[in-house]
Coordinates of C-alpha atoms in Angstrom, one line a residue:
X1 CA 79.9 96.2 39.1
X2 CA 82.8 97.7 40.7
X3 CA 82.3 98.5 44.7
X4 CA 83.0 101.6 46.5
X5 CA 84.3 101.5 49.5
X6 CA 85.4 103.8 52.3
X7 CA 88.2 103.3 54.8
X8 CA 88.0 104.7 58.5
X9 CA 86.0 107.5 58.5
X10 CA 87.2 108.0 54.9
X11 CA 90.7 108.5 55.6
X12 CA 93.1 106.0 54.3
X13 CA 96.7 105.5 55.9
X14 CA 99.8 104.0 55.0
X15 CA 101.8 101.4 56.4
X16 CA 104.8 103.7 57.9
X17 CA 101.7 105.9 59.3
X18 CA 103.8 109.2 58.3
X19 CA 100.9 109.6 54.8
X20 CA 97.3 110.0 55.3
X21 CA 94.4 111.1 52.2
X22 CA 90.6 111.7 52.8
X23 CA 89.6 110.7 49.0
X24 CA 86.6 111.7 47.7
X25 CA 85.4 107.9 46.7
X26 CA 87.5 104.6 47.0
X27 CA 86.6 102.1 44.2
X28 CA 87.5 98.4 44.4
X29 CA 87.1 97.4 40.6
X30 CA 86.7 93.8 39.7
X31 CA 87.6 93.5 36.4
X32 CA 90.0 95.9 33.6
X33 CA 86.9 97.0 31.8
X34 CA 85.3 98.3 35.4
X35 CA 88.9 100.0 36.4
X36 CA 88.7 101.3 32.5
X37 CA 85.1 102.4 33.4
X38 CA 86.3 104.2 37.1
X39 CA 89.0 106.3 35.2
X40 CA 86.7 107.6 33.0
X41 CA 84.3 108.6 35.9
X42 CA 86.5 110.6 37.1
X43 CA 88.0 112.5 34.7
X44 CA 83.9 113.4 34.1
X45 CA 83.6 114.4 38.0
X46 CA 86.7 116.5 37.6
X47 CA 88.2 113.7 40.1
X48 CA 92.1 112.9 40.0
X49 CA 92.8 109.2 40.2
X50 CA 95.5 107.1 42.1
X51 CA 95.8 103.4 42.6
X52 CA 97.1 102.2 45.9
X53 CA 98.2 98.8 46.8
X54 CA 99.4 97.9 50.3
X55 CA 100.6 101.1 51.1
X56 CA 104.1 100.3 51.9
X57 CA 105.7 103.6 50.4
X58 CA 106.5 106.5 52.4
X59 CA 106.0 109.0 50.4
X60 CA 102.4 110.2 49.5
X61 CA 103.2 109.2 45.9
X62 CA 99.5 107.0 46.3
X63 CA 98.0 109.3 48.0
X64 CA 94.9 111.6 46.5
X65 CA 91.8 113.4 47.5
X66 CA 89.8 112.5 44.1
X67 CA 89.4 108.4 43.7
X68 CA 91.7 106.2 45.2
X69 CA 91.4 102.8 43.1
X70 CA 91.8 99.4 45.8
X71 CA 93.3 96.5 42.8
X72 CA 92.4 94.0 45.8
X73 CA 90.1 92.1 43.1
X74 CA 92.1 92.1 40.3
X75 CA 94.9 89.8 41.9
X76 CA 95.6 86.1 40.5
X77 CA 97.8 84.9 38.0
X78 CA 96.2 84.8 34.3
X79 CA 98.7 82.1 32.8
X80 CA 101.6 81.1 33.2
X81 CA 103.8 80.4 29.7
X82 CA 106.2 77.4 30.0
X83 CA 107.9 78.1 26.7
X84 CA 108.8 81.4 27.0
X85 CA 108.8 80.8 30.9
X86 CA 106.6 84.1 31.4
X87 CA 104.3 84.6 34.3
X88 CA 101.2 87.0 34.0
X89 CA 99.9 88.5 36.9
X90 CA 96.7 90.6 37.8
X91 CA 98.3 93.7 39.7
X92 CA 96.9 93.6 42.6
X93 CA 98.2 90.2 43.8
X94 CA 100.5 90.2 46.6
X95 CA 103.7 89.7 45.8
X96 CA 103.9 86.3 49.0
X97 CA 100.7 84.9 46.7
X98 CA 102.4 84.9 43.8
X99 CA 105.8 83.8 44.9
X100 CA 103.6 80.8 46.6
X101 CA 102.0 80.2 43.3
X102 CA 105.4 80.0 41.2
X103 CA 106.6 77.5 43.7
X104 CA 103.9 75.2 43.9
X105 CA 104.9 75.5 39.8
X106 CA 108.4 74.9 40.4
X107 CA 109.0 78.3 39.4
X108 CA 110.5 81.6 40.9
X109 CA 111.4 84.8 40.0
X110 CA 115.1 85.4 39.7
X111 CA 115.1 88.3 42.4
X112 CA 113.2 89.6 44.7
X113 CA 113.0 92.6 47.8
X114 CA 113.2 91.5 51.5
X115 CA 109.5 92.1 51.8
X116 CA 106.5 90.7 50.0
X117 CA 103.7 92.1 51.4
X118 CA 103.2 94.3 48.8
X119 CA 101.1 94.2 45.7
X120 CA 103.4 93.5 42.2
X121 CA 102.1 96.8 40.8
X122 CA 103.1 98.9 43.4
X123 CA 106.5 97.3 44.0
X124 CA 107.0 97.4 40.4
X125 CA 106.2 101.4 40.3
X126 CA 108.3 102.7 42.5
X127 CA 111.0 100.3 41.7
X128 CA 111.0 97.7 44.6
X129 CA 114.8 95.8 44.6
X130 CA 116.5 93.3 46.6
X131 CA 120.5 93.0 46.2
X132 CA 122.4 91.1 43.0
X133 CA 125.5 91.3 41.3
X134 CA 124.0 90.6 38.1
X135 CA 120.2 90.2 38.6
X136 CA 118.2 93.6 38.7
X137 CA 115.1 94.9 40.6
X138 CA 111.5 93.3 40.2
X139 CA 110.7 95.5 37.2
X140 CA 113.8 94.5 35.4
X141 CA 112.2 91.1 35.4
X142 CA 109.1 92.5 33.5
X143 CA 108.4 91.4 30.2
X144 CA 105.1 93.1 29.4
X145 CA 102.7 95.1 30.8
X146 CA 99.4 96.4 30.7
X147 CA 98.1 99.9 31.7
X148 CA 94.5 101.7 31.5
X149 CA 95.8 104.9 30.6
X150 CA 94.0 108.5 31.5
X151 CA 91.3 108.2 28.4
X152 CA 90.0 104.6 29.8
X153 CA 91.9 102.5 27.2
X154 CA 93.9 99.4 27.6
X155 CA 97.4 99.5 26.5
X156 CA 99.6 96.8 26.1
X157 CA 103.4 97.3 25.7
X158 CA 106.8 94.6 26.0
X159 CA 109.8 95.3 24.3
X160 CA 108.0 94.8 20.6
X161 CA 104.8 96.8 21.2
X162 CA 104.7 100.4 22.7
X163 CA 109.0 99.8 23.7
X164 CA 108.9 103.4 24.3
X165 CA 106.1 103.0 27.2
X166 CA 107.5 99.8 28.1
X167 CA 110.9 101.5 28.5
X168 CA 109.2 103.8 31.3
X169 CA 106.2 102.2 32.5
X170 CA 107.6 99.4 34.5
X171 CA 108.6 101.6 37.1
X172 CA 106.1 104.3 35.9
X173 CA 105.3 106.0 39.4
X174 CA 101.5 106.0 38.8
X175 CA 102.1 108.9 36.1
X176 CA 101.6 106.7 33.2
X177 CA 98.4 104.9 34.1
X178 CA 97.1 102.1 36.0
X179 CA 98.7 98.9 35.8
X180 CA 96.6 96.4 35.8
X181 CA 98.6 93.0 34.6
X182 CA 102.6 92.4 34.8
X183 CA 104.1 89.8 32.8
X184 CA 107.3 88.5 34.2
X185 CA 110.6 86.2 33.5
X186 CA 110.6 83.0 35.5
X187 CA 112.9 80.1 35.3
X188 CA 112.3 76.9 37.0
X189 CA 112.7 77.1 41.0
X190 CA 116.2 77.0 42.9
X191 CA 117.9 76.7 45.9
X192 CA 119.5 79.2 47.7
X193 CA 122.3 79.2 50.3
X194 CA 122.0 81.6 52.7
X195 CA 125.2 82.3 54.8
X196 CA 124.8 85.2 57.7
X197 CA 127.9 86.2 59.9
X198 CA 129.0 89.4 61.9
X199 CA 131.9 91.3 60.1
X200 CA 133.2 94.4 61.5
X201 CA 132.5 97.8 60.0
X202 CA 135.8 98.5 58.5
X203 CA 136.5 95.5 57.0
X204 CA 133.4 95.1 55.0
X205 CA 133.7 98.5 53.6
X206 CA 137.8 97.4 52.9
X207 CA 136.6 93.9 51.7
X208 CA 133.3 95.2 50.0
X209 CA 134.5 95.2 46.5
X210 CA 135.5 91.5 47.0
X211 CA 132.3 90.5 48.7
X212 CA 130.2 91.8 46.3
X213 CA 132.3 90.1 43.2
X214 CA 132.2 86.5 44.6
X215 CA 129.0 86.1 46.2
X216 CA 125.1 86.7 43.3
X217 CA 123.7 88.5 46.3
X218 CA 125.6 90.5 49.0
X219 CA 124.2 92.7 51.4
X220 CA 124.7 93.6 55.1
X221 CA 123.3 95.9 58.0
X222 CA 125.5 98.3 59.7
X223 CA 124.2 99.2 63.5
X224 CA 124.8 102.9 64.1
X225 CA 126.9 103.4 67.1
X226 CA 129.2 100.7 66.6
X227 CA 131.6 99.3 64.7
X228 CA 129.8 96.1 63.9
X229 CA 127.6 94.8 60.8
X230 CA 125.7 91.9 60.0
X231 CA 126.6 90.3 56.7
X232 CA 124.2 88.2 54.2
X233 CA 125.7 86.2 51.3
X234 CA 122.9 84.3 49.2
X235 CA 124.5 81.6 46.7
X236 CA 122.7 79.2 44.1
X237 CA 123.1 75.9 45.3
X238 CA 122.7 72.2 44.4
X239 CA 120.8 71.2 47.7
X240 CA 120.2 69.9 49.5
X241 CA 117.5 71.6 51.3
X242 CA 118.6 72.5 54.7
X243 CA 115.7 75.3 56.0
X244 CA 116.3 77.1 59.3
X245 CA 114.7 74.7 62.1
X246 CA 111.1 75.7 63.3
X247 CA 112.5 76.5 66.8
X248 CA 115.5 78.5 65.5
X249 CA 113.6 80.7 62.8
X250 CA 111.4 81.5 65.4
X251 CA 113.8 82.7 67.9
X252 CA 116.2 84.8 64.9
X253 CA 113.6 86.0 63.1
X254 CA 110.5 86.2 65.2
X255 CA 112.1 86.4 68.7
X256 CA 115.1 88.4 68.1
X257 CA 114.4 90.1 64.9
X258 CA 110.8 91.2 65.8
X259 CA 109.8 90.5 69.5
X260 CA 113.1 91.8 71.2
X261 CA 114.0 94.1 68.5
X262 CA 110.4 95.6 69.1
X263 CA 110.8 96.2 72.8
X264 CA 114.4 97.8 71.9
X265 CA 112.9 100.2 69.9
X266 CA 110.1 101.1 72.3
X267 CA 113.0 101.5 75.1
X268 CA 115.0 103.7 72.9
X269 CA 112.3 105.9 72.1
X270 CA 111.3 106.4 75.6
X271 CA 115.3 106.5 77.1
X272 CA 117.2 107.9 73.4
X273 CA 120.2 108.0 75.9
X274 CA 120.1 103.9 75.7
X275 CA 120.2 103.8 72.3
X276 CA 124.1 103.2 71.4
X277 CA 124.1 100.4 74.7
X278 CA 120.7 98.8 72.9
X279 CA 123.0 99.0 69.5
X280 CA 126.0 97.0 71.0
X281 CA 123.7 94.3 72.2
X282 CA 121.4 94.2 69.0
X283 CA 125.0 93.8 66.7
X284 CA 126.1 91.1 69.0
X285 CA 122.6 89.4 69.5
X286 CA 122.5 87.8 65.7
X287 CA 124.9 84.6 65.4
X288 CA 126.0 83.4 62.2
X289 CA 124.3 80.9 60.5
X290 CA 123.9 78.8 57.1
X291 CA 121.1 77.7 55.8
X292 CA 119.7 76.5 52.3
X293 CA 116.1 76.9 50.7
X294 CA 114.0 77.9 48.0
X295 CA 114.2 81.5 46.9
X296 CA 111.5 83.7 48.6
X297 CA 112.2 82.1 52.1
X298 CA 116.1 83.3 52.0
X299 CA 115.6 86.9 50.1
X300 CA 112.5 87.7 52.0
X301 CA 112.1 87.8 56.0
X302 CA 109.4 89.1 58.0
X303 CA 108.8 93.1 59.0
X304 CA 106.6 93.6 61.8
X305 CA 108.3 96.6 63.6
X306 CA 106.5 99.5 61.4
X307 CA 109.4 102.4 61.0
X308 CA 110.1 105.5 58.4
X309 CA 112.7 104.7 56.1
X310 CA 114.6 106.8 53.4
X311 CA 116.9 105.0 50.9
X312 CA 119.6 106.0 48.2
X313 CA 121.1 104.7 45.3
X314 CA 124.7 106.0 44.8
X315 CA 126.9 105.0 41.9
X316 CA 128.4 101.5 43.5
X317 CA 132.2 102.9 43.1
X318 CA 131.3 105.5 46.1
X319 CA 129.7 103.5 48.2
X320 CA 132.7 103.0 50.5
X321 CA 132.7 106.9 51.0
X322 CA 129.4 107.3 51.8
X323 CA 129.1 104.9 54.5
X324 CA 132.1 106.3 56.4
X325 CA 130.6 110.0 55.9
X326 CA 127.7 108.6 57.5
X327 CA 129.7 107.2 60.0
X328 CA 131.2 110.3 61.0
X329 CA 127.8 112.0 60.3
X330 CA 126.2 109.9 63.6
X331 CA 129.2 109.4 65.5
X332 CA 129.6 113.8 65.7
X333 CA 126.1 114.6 66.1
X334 CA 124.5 113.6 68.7
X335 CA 121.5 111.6 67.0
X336 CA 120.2 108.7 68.5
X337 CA 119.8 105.8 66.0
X338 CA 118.3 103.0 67.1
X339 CA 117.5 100.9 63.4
X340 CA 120.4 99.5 61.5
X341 CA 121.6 101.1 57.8
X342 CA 121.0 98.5 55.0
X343 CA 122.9 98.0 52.4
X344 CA 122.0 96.5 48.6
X345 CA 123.5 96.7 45.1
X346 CA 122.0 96.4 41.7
X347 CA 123.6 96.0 38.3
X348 CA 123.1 98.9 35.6
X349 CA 119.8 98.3 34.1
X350 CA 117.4 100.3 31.2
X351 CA 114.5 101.5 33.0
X352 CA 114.0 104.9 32.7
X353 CA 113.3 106.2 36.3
X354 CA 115.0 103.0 37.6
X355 CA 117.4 104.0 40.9
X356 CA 120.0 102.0 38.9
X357 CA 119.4 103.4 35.4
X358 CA 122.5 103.3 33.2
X359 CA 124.6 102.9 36.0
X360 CA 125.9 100.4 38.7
X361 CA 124.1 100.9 42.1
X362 CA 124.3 100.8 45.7
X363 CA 121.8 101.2 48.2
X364 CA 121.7 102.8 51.4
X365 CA 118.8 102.8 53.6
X366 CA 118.4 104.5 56.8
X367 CA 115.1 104.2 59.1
X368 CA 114.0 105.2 62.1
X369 CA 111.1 103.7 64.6
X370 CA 107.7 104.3 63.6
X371 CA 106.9 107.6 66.0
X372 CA 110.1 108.7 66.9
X373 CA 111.6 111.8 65.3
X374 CA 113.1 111.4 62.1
X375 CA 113.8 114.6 59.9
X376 CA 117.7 115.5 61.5
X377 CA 119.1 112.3 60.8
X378 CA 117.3 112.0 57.3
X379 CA 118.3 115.3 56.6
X380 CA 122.0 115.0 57.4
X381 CA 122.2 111.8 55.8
X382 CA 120.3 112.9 52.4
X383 CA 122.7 115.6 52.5
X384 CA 125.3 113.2 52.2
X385 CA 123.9 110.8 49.4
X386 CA 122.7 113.8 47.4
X387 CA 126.4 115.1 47.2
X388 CA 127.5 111.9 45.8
X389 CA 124.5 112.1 43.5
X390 CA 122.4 109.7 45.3
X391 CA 118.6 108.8 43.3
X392 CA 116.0 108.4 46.4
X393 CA 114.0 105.6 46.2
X394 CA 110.8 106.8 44.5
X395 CA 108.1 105.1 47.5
X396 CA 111.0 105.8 50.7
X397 CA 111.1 109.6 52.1
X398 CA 113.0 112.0 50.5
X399 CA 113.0 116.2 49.6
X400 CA 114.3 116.1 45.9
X401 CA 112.4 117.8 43.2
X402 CA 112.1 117.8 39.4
X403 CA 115.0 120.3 38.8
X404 CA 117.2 117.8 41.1
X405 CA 115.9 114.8 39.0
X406 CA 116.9 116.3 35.8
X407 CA 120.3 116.4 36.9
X408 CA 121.0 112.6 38.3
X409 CA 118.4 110.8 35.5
X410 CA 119.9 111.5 31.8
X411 CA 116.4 110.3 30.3
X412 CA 114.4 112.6 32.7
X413 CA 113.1 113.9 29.9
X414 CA 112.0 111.0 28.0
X415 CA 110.0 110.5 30.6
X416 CA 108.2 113.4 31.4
X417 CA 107.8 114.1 27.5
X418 CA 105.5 110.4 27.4
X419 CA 103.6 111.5 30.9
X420 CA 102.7 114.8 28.3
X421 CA 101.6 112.5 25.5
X422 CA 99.2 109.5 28.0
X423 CA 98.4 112.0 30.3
X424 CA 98.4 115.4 29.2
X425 CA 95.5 116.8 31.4
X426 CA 97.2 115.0 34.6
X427 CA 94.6 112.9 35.6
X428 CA 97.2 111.0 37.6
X429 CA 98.8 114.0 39.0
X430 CA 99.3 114.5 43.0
X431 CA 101.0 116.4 45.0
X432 CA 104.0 114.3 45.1
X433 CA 104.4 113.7 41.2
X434 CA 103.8 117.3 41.0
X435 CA 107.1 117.5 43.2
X436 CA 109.1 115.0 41.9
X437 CA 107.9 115.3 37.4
X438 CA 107.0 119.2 37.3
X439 CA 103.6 120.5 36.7

């Protein structure tokens, strides 16, 4: 039997702190047919439904005041399937479990975010991405799926079977149904180089085209105030394993990147006036470095500073322009920006609410520190990625509606028209799909 359970007084909380819901009951099912069995609960009760995994989005697209569905129990990997080198997944797993499972198999996924904390369904559904010149998001790497949709049944889809809810449902946004197992592409485990240097603003945006054709993953972080970024290239490579030293990971990426980087923000959001001197220093603090390992310990790093974060995808060709309107966005008003801009691309791919949906993407990301006033700079800068027809990220902060979605998704509609067809009394509905779909 599945278990209810309340958080805190009820109220449940997201990661970034910025969402909060008081459900009416929080279920943890333990199997598909209890999950099946909640849905249909509900929709007696009169109850809207949500799932929520980690609660690493921004935006309230999890959040509900009917039942909130914890997967926590349905996480594991079903099989794994060495000839069509497939991977099922419950969809509650975390994504670090399961990219520790795959290795222990000698397996990995091709491409991953910088993060794993979160659950594989809720990365999947609001279209969780690292950075590749040829290899796509998470969901791209989905082969099949299944999803207890708003009448309590259990639908399977891949390319062959439902390809029309398969087309949509990997980055589904909760609208669909609950996804409840992901079946992913694998291919047997590799070794990454990992080569991180300092590059100055203007030449990465002058050399970016160039970076981004010779190197399978390119990204880099710009510090606001300054002219300086901090460049990642990440290479397949034949070995051998050369992992950053115990004492030097600590100090780059626990020390520096965490620790220091911590206290800088709690500085700048007590003395905003130190900000651009605390930039300098954080652009010059990180030395290059090389070093070589399996897959999840280059792409992924850990996040403990909590911050608010919006991200865009523009079409890649005007990324250069975007960046240097940003530029001259910070550098003119008077905003204090004390977290760097990441950048990301992602090859055209055939999702149908996927940020890089028939076209070649870039990604911008702006944050600020967790407490600290955030709407004037997201503003301005959404202002800027919306003129170059910029898709938010659908789980990062963001003010676009339906009527703007229309516009910058060409199969907007084919969407909305299968949300009418599995879900036509909106039993997945919130406020934020409300927003974002239409009524």
């Amino acid at each position: 039997m599945s278990t209810t359970v309340s958080a805190k007084n009820g109220t449940w909380r997201n990661w970034g702190g910025n969402v909060t819901a008081r459900p009416a009951r929080q279920v943890e099912p333990a199997s598909v047919a209890e999950l099946a069995a909640a849905v249909r609960a509900a929709a007696e009760d009169g109850l809207k439904v949500k799932a929520v995994g980690t609660g690493h989005s921004f935006t309230s697209i999890a959040a509900t005041d009917g039942v909130l569905i914890r997967p926590q129990l349905l996480a594991g990997i079903r099989g794994i399937d060495r000839d069509a080198m497939t991977v099922t997944v419950e969809a509650g797993t975390p994504l670090k479990r399961l990219n520790a499972a795959l290795a222990r198999e000698g397996l990995s996924l091709t491409n991953m975010g910088d993060i794993m904390e979160q659950t594989v369904s809720g990365a999947v559904s609001t279209g969780t991405h690292g950075t590749g010149r040829e290899s796509a998001s998470i969901a791209a790497q989905i082969r099949g799926l299944e999803l207890v949709t708003a009448d309590g049944s259990v639908l399977t889809c891949s390319e062959k079977e439902n390809p029309e809810v398969f087309a949509a449902a990997r980055i589904g946004l909760g609208a669909l149904g609950i996804v409840t197992a992901l079946t992913f592409a694998v291919e047997p485990l590799f070794l990454l180089t990992a080569r991180e240097e300092p590059m100055a603003f203007d030449r990465v945006l002058a050399e970016f085209d160039q970076l981004w054709a010779e190197n399978e993953h390119f990204e880099f972080y710009w510090f606001p105030h300054t002219g300086s970024t901090n460049t990642k290239r990440n290479n397949r490579s034949a070995g051998p394993e050369q992992p950053v030293g115990q004492l030097a990971g600590w100090f780059e990426d626990e020390f520096l990147s965490n620790g220091v980087f911590q206290v800088a923000q709690w500085v700048g959001r007590g003395a905003p006036a130190a900000i651009p001197a605390i930039a300098r220093m954080s652009s010059k603090a990180l030395s290059a470095r090389t070093y070589t390992d399996i897959p999840y310990k280059v792409f992924t790093s850990p996040r403990r500073v909590r911050f608010v974060e919006m991200e865009y995808a523009v079409p890649r060709a005007a990324l250069a322009d975007t960046l240097r309107e940003l530029k001259t966005m910070v550098d003119r008003s008077g905003l204090r920006v004390s977290f760097p801009v990441e950048v990301r691309t992602a090859p055209a791919d055939d999702i149908t609410l996927s940020t890089a949906s028939g076209r070649d993407s870039a990604y911008v990301a702006v944050h600020m520190f967790r407490g600290t006033p955030y709407h004037a700079y997201f503003t301005a800068a959404e202002r800027i990625f919306t003129a170059h027809e910029g898709r938010p990220h659908w789980g990062k902060v963001h003010t676009r509606d339906a009527e703007y979605f229309s516009r910058v998704y060409p199969r907007f509609g084919e969407f909305t028209a299968l949300r009418d067809r599995l879900d036509p009394e909106r039993l997945f509905q919130n406020d934020y799909l409300r927003r974002v779909l239409g009524a």
